[in-house]
Amino acid sequence: MDIIGILKDYPLCHRCFGRLYGKLLHASNYERGKSIKMAKAMELESKLYSLMEKYDDGNNEEIVKDNDTNHNSDAYNNNKENHIDELLLKIKEDLYYIRRSGLLEIKGISEEECPINENMEKNCPWCRSIFNEKNLKDILERALDLLKDYQYDTFLVGTTLPKDIKKLEEEIKTPHMESIRQEFNRVMGRLLVENTGKIVDKQNPDIVIKINPYNKKIELQVNSIFIKGRYRKLIRGIPQTKWPCNYCRGKGCERCNYTGKRYNTSVEEIIAEPFMEVFKGKDESFHGAGREDIDVRMLGRGRPFVLQIKEPKVRKANLKEIKEKINRSGSVEVLNLEYGNKGDVVFFKNEPHRKTYLAVVECEEELSDEELSKVVENLENSTIHQRTPLRVSHRRADLIRVRRVYDVEVNRIDAKTFELKIHCDGGLYIKELISGDENRTLPSVSEILNKKCKCKTLDVLEVHDEDV
Ligand SMILES: [Zn+2]
Ligand SMILES: [Zn+2]
């Protein structure tokens, strides 16, 4: 690369010049930059001095021969003196560009020939003195001030660059260049470690400190914490997640008694509120491994969930105490609480788990024991074709799902009602498996018996997320 060419267009300070070779050698960018400039300047000075010596001795011809390999004899004989002046000027010009970029050690040109600005750094178009001690201290103090409200163990500095700096990096890019973003991350990261005692984590930091060192804008990205566990819903009538009022969409109106909610509470709210109180999050989001209908209980070992607490001020708390508080609600219980991560949410969304349900089935007519056995025989190990149920068709695509049923058990309650325990693929609609949903689900309990049946109550007994 042409060193002078770069310095002519961009008077880079030592540090920035060295950053062009940032991925070479174990040295600081400053050392690298200054060394290259010095080597080049020495080469030029030595040329300059030998040229001047010979000039003084009157050996003009020799000089021209040494320095001009392409000469045409007529031309140079006529312009010998001019030519030597040109050579001298060229070297001086090159030295000028190096000196202008802050290498004041150059002797070959005088201060008059290259007046130096007091603060070379400020002239550097790349760093614009962002590494200056006062600037760093300023940014550090403001970052510490923002951080003081948050509990965290790990952080990462994320430097953002203005557009024109990004453009400049594109223009001067070399194969071994380091972006100024990386260097600022490193420098500010080190200062923050020294001042906070916290650790840098590049993979999964608690807080990302976003800094634009040029305009000194600082913003914290406080990463969510994730709590995973399982919940049991012991009562019917509450939805899994917050359900805004249909009329006001959450703003609050006469219909919803100014609560903004269609249901007083939800599994989400019962679980999230005690967490939010302790972790002081800004918002939360509840991710369940599937969901049950409002009138369906969730029993057994419970349904897996992940609670995402956004921008928490506290990151560590006694989960056992929170669990006890939730469990005192009497309507929702949590178990197996532990800290999780973002990956757990994705896992839930992609895994349709098998389920075990317990339904109470009510038939319009009386049923014989043979008929009950027929239900078991026909459903066990069967394949169900289920068109999107009428009751959800307004919000779900109309398509035919194919789901397997594995085990089936029946227990008579009285002449017209019985319990149906069913182990099946996730995503099978049980209410429709019983009613038949106007022949949209086939086979169904109603179709097998040729008698109209409906699901009176339904419980999820098990979500088989670990073993089948
Ligand atoms: Zn610079
Ligand atoms: Zn409302």
Short mmCIF file of C-alpha atoms and ligand atoms in Angstrom, two decimals:
data_model
loop_
_atom_site.label_atom_id
_atom_site.label_comp_id
_atom_site.label_asym_id
_atom_site.label_seq_id
_atom_site.Cartn_x
_atom_site.Cartn_y
_atom_site.Cartn_z
CA MET A 1 0.00 0.00 0.00
CA ASP A 2 1.15 3.50 -0.71
CA ILE A 3 1.80 5.08 2.66
CA ILE A 4 2.18 8.58 1.34
CA GLY A 5 -0.90 8.26 -0.82
CA ILE A 6 -3.01 7.52 2.24
CA LEU A 7 -1.50 10.25 4.36
CA LYS A 8 -1.97 12.75 1.56
CA ASP A 9 -5.71 12.10 1.47
CA TYR A 10 -6.18 11.28 5.17
CA PRO A 11 -3.83 12.84 7.72
CA LEU A 12 -4.26 9.92 10.12
CA CYS A 13 -2.76 10.15 13.59
CA HIS A 14 -0.28 7.43 14.64
CA ARG A 15 -2.94 5.40 16.35
CA CYS A 16 -5.32 5.42 13.40
CA PHE A 17 -2.54 4.82 10.91
CA GLY A 18 -1.46 1.80 12.94
CA ARG A 19 -5.05 0.54 12.95
CA LEU A 20 -4.76 0.01 9.20
CA TYR A 21 -2.44 -2.86 10.15
CA GLY A 22 -4.28 -3.64 13.38
CA LYS A 23 -4.34 -7.39 12.88
CA LEU A 24 -0.56 -7.68 12.47
CA LEU A 25 2.03 -7.98 15.27
CA HIS A 26 1.55 -7.80 19.02
CA ALA A 27 1.83 -4.07 19.37
CA SER A 28 -0.44 -1.15 20.03
CA ASN A 29 -1.96 0.64 17.07
CA TYR A 30 -0.01 3.73 18.13
CA GLU A 31 3.31 1.85 18.07
CA ARG A 32 2.52 0.28 14.72
CA GLY A 33 1.47 3.56 13.15
CA LYS A 34 4.39 5.56 14.44
CA SER A 35 6.91 2.86 13.45
CA ILE A 36 5.74 2.69 9.86
CA LYS A 37 5.76 6.46 9.54
CA MET A 38 9.25 6.62 11.05
CA ALA A 39 10.63 3.96 8.73
CA LYS A 40 9.21 5.74 5.72
CA ALA A 41 10.44 9.14 6.94
CA MET A 42 13.97 7.80 7.52
CA GLU A 43 14.06 6.40 4.03
CA LEU A 44 12.99 9.74 2.62
CA GLU A 45 15.36 11.76 4.80
CA SER A 46 18.31 9.66 3.76
CA LYS A 47 17.42 10.19 0.09
CA LEU A 48 16.97 13.86 0.72
CA TYR A 49 20.37 14.30 2.40
CA SER A 50 22.33 12.41 -0.19
CA LEU A 51 20.59 14.39 -2.89
CA MET A 52 21.40 17.68 -1.18
CA GLU A 53 25.03 16.69 -0.63
CA LYS A 54 25.56 15.90 -4.28
CA TYR A 55 23.70 19.03 -5.27
CA ASP A 56 26.07 21.07 -3.15
CA ASP A 57 29.08 19.29 -4.71
CA GLY A 58 27.80 20.08 -8.16
CA ASN A 59 27.34 16.44 -9.23
CA ASN A 60 24.11 17.22 -10.91
CA GLU A 61 24.48 14.74 -13.70
CA GLU A 62 25.03 11.83 -11.34
CA ILE A 63 22.01 12.73 -9.35
CA VAL A 64 19.81 12.76 -12.35
CA LYS A 65 21.12 9.40 -13.50
CA ASP A 66 20.54 7.89 -10.08
CA ASN A 67 17.05 9.16 -9.77
CA ASP A 68 15.60 9.16 -13.19
CA THR A 69 15.70 5.90 -15.02
CA ASN A 70 13.37 6.94 -17.79
CA HIS A 71 15.09 10.02 -18.93
CA ASN A 72 15.38 11.17 -22.43
CA SER A 73 18.81 12.57 -22.96
CA ASP A 74 17.82 15.76 -24.78
CA ALA A 75 15.24 16.71 -22.29
CA TYR A 76 17.28 16.13 -19.20
CA ASN A 77 20.33 17.83 -20.48
CA ASN A 78 18.27 20.93 -20.95
CA ASN A 79 16.47 20.64 -17.64
CA LYS A 80 19.01 19.11 -15.33
CA GLU A 81 18.74 21.72 -12.66
CA ASN A 82 14.98 21.89 -12.80
CA HIS A 83 14.82 18.16 -12.54
CA ILE A 84 16.87 18.02 -9.35
CA ASP A 85 14.69 20.69 -7.84
CA GLU A 86 11.67 18.61 -8.70
CA LEU A 87 13.12 15.55 -6.99
CA LEU A 88 13.90 17.52 -3.89
CA LEU A 89 10.47 19.02 -3.88
CA LYS A 90 8.82 15.64 -4.25
CA ILE A 91 10.70 14.23 -1.26
CA LYS A 92 9.94 17.31 0.79
CA GLU A 93 6.30 17.04 -0.12
CA ASP A 94 6.20 13.41 1.00
CA LEU A 95 7.91 14.33 4.25
CA TYR A 96 5.39 17.10 4.66
CA TYR A 97 2.48 14.65 4.60
CA ILE A 98 4.13 12.47 7.22
CA ARG A 99 4.97 15.40 9.46
CA ARG A 100 1.49 16.83 9.04
CA SER A 101 0.09 13.57 10.38
CA GLY A 102 1.95 14.15 13.64
CA LEU A 103 5.47 12.79 13.19
CA LEU A 104 7.21 15.90 14.52
CA GLU A 105 10.57 14.14 14.69
CA ILE A 106 11.18 14.77 10.99
CA LYS A 107 14.18 17.04 10.51
CA GLY A 108 14.19 17.15 6.72
CA ILE A 109 11.65 19.94 6.57
CA SER A 110 11.40 22.94 8.79
CA GLU A 111 8.44 24.09 10.81
CA GLU A 112 8.00 26.94 8.38
CA GLU A 113 7.65 24.47 5.56
CA CYS A 114 5.10 22.46 7.50
CA PRO A 115 3.37 24.38 10.26
CA ILE A 116 2.02 22.00 12.85
CA ASN A 117 -1.30 22.40 14.51
CA GLU A 118 -1.10 22.21 18.29
CA ASN A 119 -3.47 19.31 18.52
CA MET A 120 -2.76 16.88 15.71
CA GLU A 121 -5.28 14.39 17.02
CA LYS A 122 -8.16 16.74 16.40
CA ASN A 123 -7.14 16.90 12.75
CA CYS A 124 -7.30 13.14 12.39
CA PRO A 125 -10.37 12.43 10.27
CA TRP A 126 -10.80 8.91 11.66
CA CYS A 127 -10.62 9.19 15.44
CA ARG A 128 -11.32 12.90 15.82
CA SER A 129 -9.69 12.59 19.23
CA ILE A 130 -12.26 10.20 20.70
CA PHE A 131 -9.46 8.41 22.56
CA ASN A 132 -8.41 11.56 24.28
CA GLU A 133 -8.32 11.07 28.04
CA LYS A 134 -10.91 13.68 28.85
CA ASN A 135 -13.31 12.29 26.29
CA LEU A 136 -12.91 8.75 27.62
CA LYS A 137 -13.39 9.90 31.19
CA ASP A 138 -16.49 11.80 30.23
CA ILE A 139 -18.07 8.80 28.53
CA LEU A 140 -17.03 6.48 31.35
CA GLU A 141 -18.65 8.67 33.98
CA ARG A 142 -21.89 8.92 32.09
CA ALA A 143 -21.99 5.19 31.49
CA LEU A 144 -21.38 4.50 35.19
CA ASP A 145 -24.18 6.87 36.05
CA LEU A 146 -26.64 5.00 33.81
CA LEU A 147 -25.46 1.61 35.08
CA LYS A 148 -25.87 2.40 38.75
CA ASP A 149 -29.58 1.56 38.69
CA TYR A 150 -29.02 -1.99 37.46
CA GLN A 151 -27.78 -5.21 38.93
CA TYR A 152 -25.50 -7.07 36.51
CA ASP A 153 -22.45 -9.32 36.41
CA THR A 154 -21.48 -9.09 32.77
CA PHE A 155 -21.55 -6.41 30.12
CA LEU A 156 -20.41 -5.63 26.63
CA VAL A 157 -19.56 -2.32 25.03
CA GLY A 158 -21.23 -1.89 21.66
CA THR A 159 -19.73 1.04 19.81
CA THR A 160 -21.87 2.65 17.15
CA LEU A 161 -20.22 4.74 14.47
CA PRO A 162 -21.62 7.74 12.61
CA LYS A 163 -22.25 7.23 8.90
CA ASP A 164 -19.32 9.33 7.71
CA ILE A 165 -16.86 7.32 9.82
CA LYS A 166 -18.23 4.07 8.42
CA LYS A 167 -17.79 5.51 4.95
CA LEU A 168 -14.22 6.53 5.70
CA GLU A 169 -13.45 2.99 6.90
CA GLU A 170 -14.75 1.67 3.60
CA GLU A 171 -12.50 4.04 1.69
CA ILE A 172 -9.26 3.26 3.51
CA LYS A 173 -9.90 -0.42 4.18
CA THR A 174 -6.82 -2.67 4.11
CA PRO A 175 -6.76 -6.46 4.54
CA HIS A 176 -5.38 -6.16 8.07
CA MET A 177 -7.38 -3.20 9.25
CA GLU A 178 -9.21 -3.15 12.54
CA SER A 179 -12.37 -1.07 12.76
CA ILE A 180 -12.23 1.79 15.21
CA ARG A 181 -15.35 0.21 16.66
CA GLN A 182 -13.30 -2.73 17.90
CA GLU A 183 -10.63 -0.55 19.42
CA PHE A 184 -13.14 1.65 21.19
CA ASN A 185 -14.97 -1.44 22.50
CA ARG A 186 -11.68 -2.67 23.89
CA VAL A 187 -10.55 0.60 25.42
CA MET A 188 -13.90 1.44 26.99
CA GLY A 189 -14.40 -2.18 28.04
CA ARG A 190 -11.12 -2.13 29.92
CA LEU A 191 -12.02 1.13 31.67
CA LEU A 192 -15.38 -0.25 32.71
CA VAL A 193 -13.87 -3.46 34.04
CA GLU A 194 -11.43 -1.41 36.13
CA ASN A 195 -14.19 0.81 37.45
CA THR A 196 -16.96 -1.70 38.06
CA GLY A 197 -15.23 -5.01 38.74
CA LYS A 198 -17.68 -6.62 36.28
CA ILE A 199 -16.77 -8.97 33.45
CA VAL A 200 -17.01 -8.60 29.68
CA ASP A 201 -19.18 -11.27 28.08
CA LYS A 202 -19.35 -11.26 24.32
CA GLN A 203 -21.91 -14.04 23.99
CA ASN A 204 -24.58 -13.32 26.50
CA PRO A 205 -23.98 -10.10 28.44
CA ASP A 206 -26.46 -8.87 31.03
CA ILE A 207 -26.16 -5.34 29.67
CA VAL A 208 -24.93 -3.97 26.36
CA ILE A 209 -23.64 -0.42 26.70
CA LYS A 210 -24.19 1.22 23.34
CA ILE A 211 -21.89 4.16 22.85
CA ASN A 212 -21.44 6.57 20.00
CA PRO A 213 -18.07 8.03 21.04
CA TYR A 214 -18.35 10.84 18.51
CA ASN A 215 -21.48 12.48 19.86
CA LYS A 216 -21.16 10.77 23.25
CA LYS A 217 -24.65 9.30 23.12
CA ILE A 218 -24.97 6.34 25.48
CA GLU A 219 -27.81 3.88 25.66
CA LEU A 220 -28.18 0.76 27.75
CA GLN A 221 -29.63 -2.41 26.32
CA VAL A 222 -30.58 -4.33 29.42
CA ASN A 223 -31.08 -7.91 28.33
CA SER A 224 -34.06 -9.90 29.54
CA ILE A 225 -33.83 -12.59 32.11
CA PHE A 226 -35.68 -15.82 31.53
CA ILE A 227 -37.27 -17.94 34.21
CA LYS A 228 -38.44 -21.35 33.24
CA GLY A 229 -40.62 -23.77 35.07
CA ARG A 230 -43.96 -25.55 34.85
CA TYR A 231 -47.37 -24.31 35.87
CA ARG A 232 -50.49 -26.01 37.02
CA LYS A 233 -53.82 -24.26 36.54
CA LEU A 234 -56.08 -25.52 39.28
CA ILE A 235 -59.28 -23.71 38.38
CA ARG A 236 -61.31 -23.18 35.24
CA GLY A 237 -62.17 -19.80 33.83
CA ILE A 238 -58.84 -18.05 33.50
CA PRO A 239 -56.94 -17.65 30.25
CA GLN A 240 -53.27 -18.45 29.95
CA THR A 241 -52.20 -14.97 28.92
CA LYS A 242 -53.49 -11.44 29.41
CA TRP A 243 -56.61 -10.88 27.38
CA PRO A 244 -57.38 -7.30 26.52
CA CYS A 245 -60.97 -6.07 26.45
CA ASN A 246 -62.46 -6.58 22.98
CA TYR A 247 -64.18 -3.22 23.00
CA CYS A 248 -61.43 -0.86 24.13
CA ARG A 249 -58.42 -3.02 23.29
CA GLY A 250 -56.93 -2.48 26.71
CA LYS A 251 -57.53 1.23 27.16
CA GLY A 252 -60.36 0.73 29.65
CA CYS A 253 -64.07 1.28 29.03
CA GLU A 254 -67.44 0.86 30.68
CA ARG A 255 -67.79 -2.72 29.44
CA CYS A 256 -64.61 -3.90 31.13
CA ASN A 257 -65.13 -1.76 34.20
CA TYR A 258 -62.13 0.31 33.15
CA THR A 259 -59.73 -2.56 33.67
CA GLY A 260 -58.94 -2.86 29.96
CA LYS A 261 -59.17 -6.61 30.41
CA ARG A 262 -61.69 -9.19 29.34
CA TYR A 263 -60.77 -11.50 32.19
CA ASN A 264 -59.84 -10.34 35.63
CA THR A 265 -56.65 -12.27 35.66
CA SER A 266 -54.66 -14.89 33.79
CA VAL A 267 -52.03 -17.51 34.42
CA GLU A 268 -49.53 -15.02 33.04
CA GLU A 269 -50.50 -12.29 35.47
CA ILE A 270 -50.65 -14.56 38.48
CA ILE A 271 -47.15 -15.82 37.75
CA ALA A 272 -45.59 -12.62 36.41
CA GLU A 273 -46.68 -10.12 39.04
CA PRO A 274 -44.60 -11.46 41.94
CA PHE A 275 -41.62 -11.76 39.60
CA MET A 276 -41.98 -8.23 38.31
CA GLU A 277 -42.17 -6.91 41.84
CA VAL A 278 -38.87 -8.51 42.77
CA PHE A 279 -36.97 -8.16 39.50
CA LYS A 280 -38.33 -4.69 38.77
CA GLY A 281 -38.69 -5.33 35.06
CA LYS A 282 -40.11 -2.86 32.58
CA ASP A 283 -42.33 -5.44 30.91
CA GLU A 284 -42.73 -9.18 30.63
CA SER A 285 -43.71 -11.78 28.13
CA PHE A 286 -45.09 -15.22 28.87
CA HIS A 287 -44.26 -18.18 26.65
CA GLY A 288 -46.10 -21.44 27.30
CA ALA A 289 -45.45 -24.77 25.63
CA GLY A 290 -48.85 -24.62 23.98
CA ARG A 291 -51.94 -23.43 25.79
CA GLU A 292 -55.14 -24.79 27.23
CA ASP A 293 -58.58 -23.27 26.78
CA ILE A 294 -59.94 -20.96 29.45
CA ASP A 295 -62.28 -23.65 30.78
CA VAL A 296 -59.59 -26.33 30.85
CA ARG A 297 -57.46 -27.07 33.89
CA MET A 298 -53.78 -27.87 33.63
CA LEU A 299 -52.88 -30.57 36.12
CA GLY A 300 -50.24 -33.27 36.60
CA ARG A 301 -46.67 -32.10 36.41
CA GLY A 302 -47.87 -28.91 34.79
CA ARG A 303 -47.13 -27.19 31.51
CA PRO A 304 -43.65 -25.87 30.74
CA PHE A 305 -43.35 -22.11 30.44
CA VAL A 306 -40.73 -19.42 30.16
CA LEU A 307 -41.29 -16.00 31.65
CA GLN A 308 -39.25 -13.30 30.00
CA ILE A 309 -38.63 -10.29 32.23
CA LYS A 310 -37.62 -7.32 30.13
CA GLU A 311 -35.10 -4.72 31.31
CA PRO A 312 -34.91 -6.01 34.87
CA LYS A 313 -33.16 -3.89 37.49
CA VAL A 314 -32.57 -6.95 39.64
CA ARG A 315 -31.21 -10.14 38.13
CA LYS A 316 -30.89 -12.43 41.10
CA ALA A 317 -33.56 -13.29 43.59
CA ASN A 318 -34.81 -16.08 45.74
CA LEU A 319 -36.97 -18.10 43.34
CA LYS A 320 -38.28 -20.27 46.14
CA GLU A 321 -39.86 -17.29 47.85
CA ILE A 322 -41.50 -16.17 44.63
CA LYS A 323 -42.75 -19.67 44.00
CA GLU A 324 -44.36 -19.82 47.43
CA LYS A 325 -46.04 -16.51 46.83
CA ILE A 326 -47.53 -17.68 43.52
CA ASN A 327 -48.63 -20.98 44.97
CA ARG A 328 -50.56 -19.20 47.72
CA SER A 329 -52.86 -17.81 44.96
CA GLY A 330 -54.78 -21.10 45.06
CA SER A 331 -55.51 -20.89 41.35
CA VAL A 332 -52.08 -21.35 39.79
CA GLU A 333 -49.10 -23.30 41.04
CA VAL A 334 -45.56 -23.26 39.72
CA LEU A 335 -42.89 -25.91 40.04
CA ASN A 336 -39.30 -26.57 38.90
CA LEU A 337 -38.42 -22.87 38.67
CA GLU A 338 -34.97 -22.09 37.37
CA TYR A 339 -33.10 -19.51 35.32
CA GLY A 340 -33.23 -20.15 31.59
CA ASN A 341 -32.23 -18.34 28.41
CA LYS A 342 -33.65 -17.14 25.10
CA GLY A 343 -33.09 -20.57 23.59
CA ASP A 344 -35.78 -22.01 25.85
CA VAL A 345 -38.43 -19.84 24.20
CA VAL A 346 -37.52 -21.04 20.73
CA PHE A 347 -37.58 -24.63 21.96
CA PHE A 348 -41.16 -24.21 23.15
CA LYS A 349 -42.38 -22.65 19.97
CA ASN A 350 -41.03 -25.47 17.85
CA GLU A 351 -41.93 -28.52 19.92
CA PRO A 352 -45.50 -29.74 19.77
CA HIS A 353 -45.53 -32.03 22.76
CA ARG A 354 -47.75 -35.03 23.23
CA LYS A 355 -50.44 -34.62 25.85
CA THR A 356 -52.59 -36.65 28.17
CA TYR A 357 -56.11 -35.30 28.69
CA LEU A 358 -58.95 -36.19 30.96
CA ALA A 359 -62.38 -35.29 29.60
CA VAL A 360 -65.80 -35.77 31.09
CA VAL A 361 -68.04 -36.76 28.19
CA GLU A 362 -71.78 -36.29 28.29
CA CYS A 363 -74.01 -38.16 25.87
CA GLU A 364 -77.60 -37.28 24.95
CA GLU A 365 -78.60 -40.90 25.36
CA GLU A 366 -77.76 -43.71 27.72
CA LEU A 367 -74.70 -45.78 26.91
CA SER A 368 -74.04 -49.50 27.33
CA ASP A 369 -70.73 -50.97 28.47
CA GLU A 370 -70.22 -52.36 24.97
CA GLU A 371 -70.53 -48.91 23.55
CA LEU A 372 -67.90 -47.58 25.95
CA SER A 373 -65.53 -50.40 24.91
CA LYS A 374 -66.18 -49.50 21.31
CA VAL A 375 -64.90 -45.97 21.97
CA VAL A 376 -61.62 -47.37 23.30
CA GLU A 377 -61.22 -49.88 20.48
CA ASN A 378 -61.87 -47.34 17.75
CA LEU A 379 -59.77 -44.51 19.12
CA GLU A 380 -56.74 -46.34 20.46
CA ASN A 381 -53.78 -46.11 18.04
CA SER A 382 -55.92 -44.34 15.49
CA THR A 383 -55.23 -41.48 13.14
CA ILE A 384 -57.53 -38.50 13.40
CA HIS A 385 -58.25 -36.14 10.55
CA GLN A 386 -59.28 -32.86 11.99
CA ARG A 387 -60.35 -29.85 10.01
CA THR A 388 -59.81 -26.54 11.81
CA PRO A 389 -62.65 -26.37 14.38
CA LEU A 390 -65.50 -23.96 13.73
CA ARG A 391 -64.91 -22.17 17.03
CA VAL A 392 -61.36 -21.18 16.11
CA SER A 393 -61.78 -20.93 12.34
CA HIS A 394 -61.95 -17.13 12.51
CA ARG A 395 -58.36 -16.93 13.72
CA ARG A 396 -56.76 -20.11 12.37
CA ALA A 397 -56.13 -21.19 8.80
CA ASP A 398 -58.68 -23.70 7.53
CA LEU A 399 -56.77 -26.91 7.00
CA ILE A 400 -56.90 -30.57 7.89
CA ARG A 401 -54.57 -31.69 10.67
CA VAL A 402 -53.56 -35.30 11.00
CA ARG A 403 -52.87 -36.36 14.60
CA ARG A 404 -52.31 -39.69 16.32
CA VAL A 405 -54.10 -41.03 19.36
CA TYR A 406 -52.07 -43.51 21.44
CA ASP A 407 -53.77 -44.71 24.63
CA VAL A 408 -57.41 -44.39 25.59
CA GLU A 409 -59.18 -45.21 28.85
CA VAL A 410 -62.84 -44.84 29.79
CA ASN A 411 -64.54 -44.82 33.19
CA ARG A 412 -68.28 -44.70 33.57
CA ILE A 413 -69.67 -41.97 35.81
CA ASP A 414 -73.40 -42.61 35.26
CA ALA A 415 -75.73 -43.82 32.51
CA LYS A 416 -74.98 -40.92 30.18
CA THR A 417 -71.58 -39.68 31.28
CA PHE A 418 -68.10 -41.11 31.37
CA GLU A 419 -64.49 -40.09 31.81
CA LEU A 420 -62.25 -40.31 28.76
CA LYS A 421 -58.51 -40.33 29.32
CA ILE A 422 -56.55 -39.89 26.15
CA HIS A 423 -52.86 -39.77 25.26
CA CYS A 424 -52.33 -38.11 21.88
CA ASP A 425 -50.20 -35.83 19.72
CA GLY A 426 -50.06 -32.16 20.62
CA GLY A 427 -52.39 -29.99 18.59
CA LEU A 428 -55.36 -32.36 18.59
CA TYR A 429 -58.54 -30.54 19.60
CA ILE A 430 -60.19 -32.76 22.20
CA LYS A 431 -63.58 -31.02 22.40
CA GLU A 432 -64.01 -31.61 18.68
CA LEU A 433 -62.70 -35.17 18.94
CA ILE A 434 -65.69 -35.77 21.21
CA SER A 435 -68.41 -33.75 19.44
CA GLY A 436 -67.24 -34.45 15.90
CA ASP A 437 -67.62 -30.75 15.05
CA GLU A 438 -70.20 -31.39 12.32
CA ASN A 439 -68.09 -34.18 10.86
CA ARG A 440 -65.06 -31.92 10.56
CA THR A 441 -63.21 -34.30 12.93
CA LEU A 442 -63.10 -37.95 11.88
CA PRO A 443 -63.35 -40.31 13.60
CA SER A 444 -64.97 -38.79 16.71
CA VAL A 445 -66.67 -40.15 19.82
CA SER A 446 -70.09 -39.01 18.53
CA GLU A 447 -69.49 -40.71 15.20
CA ILE A 448 -68.26 -43.97 16.75
CA LEU A 449 -71.33 -44.16 19.01
CA ASN A 450 -73.67 -42.62 16.49
CA LYS A 451 -74.96 -40.59 19.43
CA LYS A 452 -74.44 -36.93 20.10
CA CYS A 453 -71.75 -36.39 22.74
CA LYS A 454 -70.05 -33.32 24.11
CA CYS A 455 -67.12 -32.49 26.32
CA LYS A 456 -68.41 -31.32 29.68
CA THR A 457 -65.06 -30.60 31.33
CA LEU A 458 -61.50 -31.04 30.25
CA ASP A 459 -58.20 -31.20 32.09
CA VAL A 460 -54.69 -31.51 30.75
CA LEU A 461 -53.10 -34.19 32.87
CA GLU A 462 -49.67 -34.19 31.29
CA VAL A 463 -47.55 -32.33 28.80
CA HIS A 464 -44.98 -34.86 27.69
CA ASP A 465 -42.06 -32.61 26.93
CA GLU A 466 -39.31 -34.89 28.19
CA ASP A 467 -40.44 -38.44 27.70
CA VAL A 468 -43.36 -39.88 25.80
ZN ZN B 1 -6.74 9.19 14.70
ZN ZN B 2 -62.82 -2.21 27.75
#
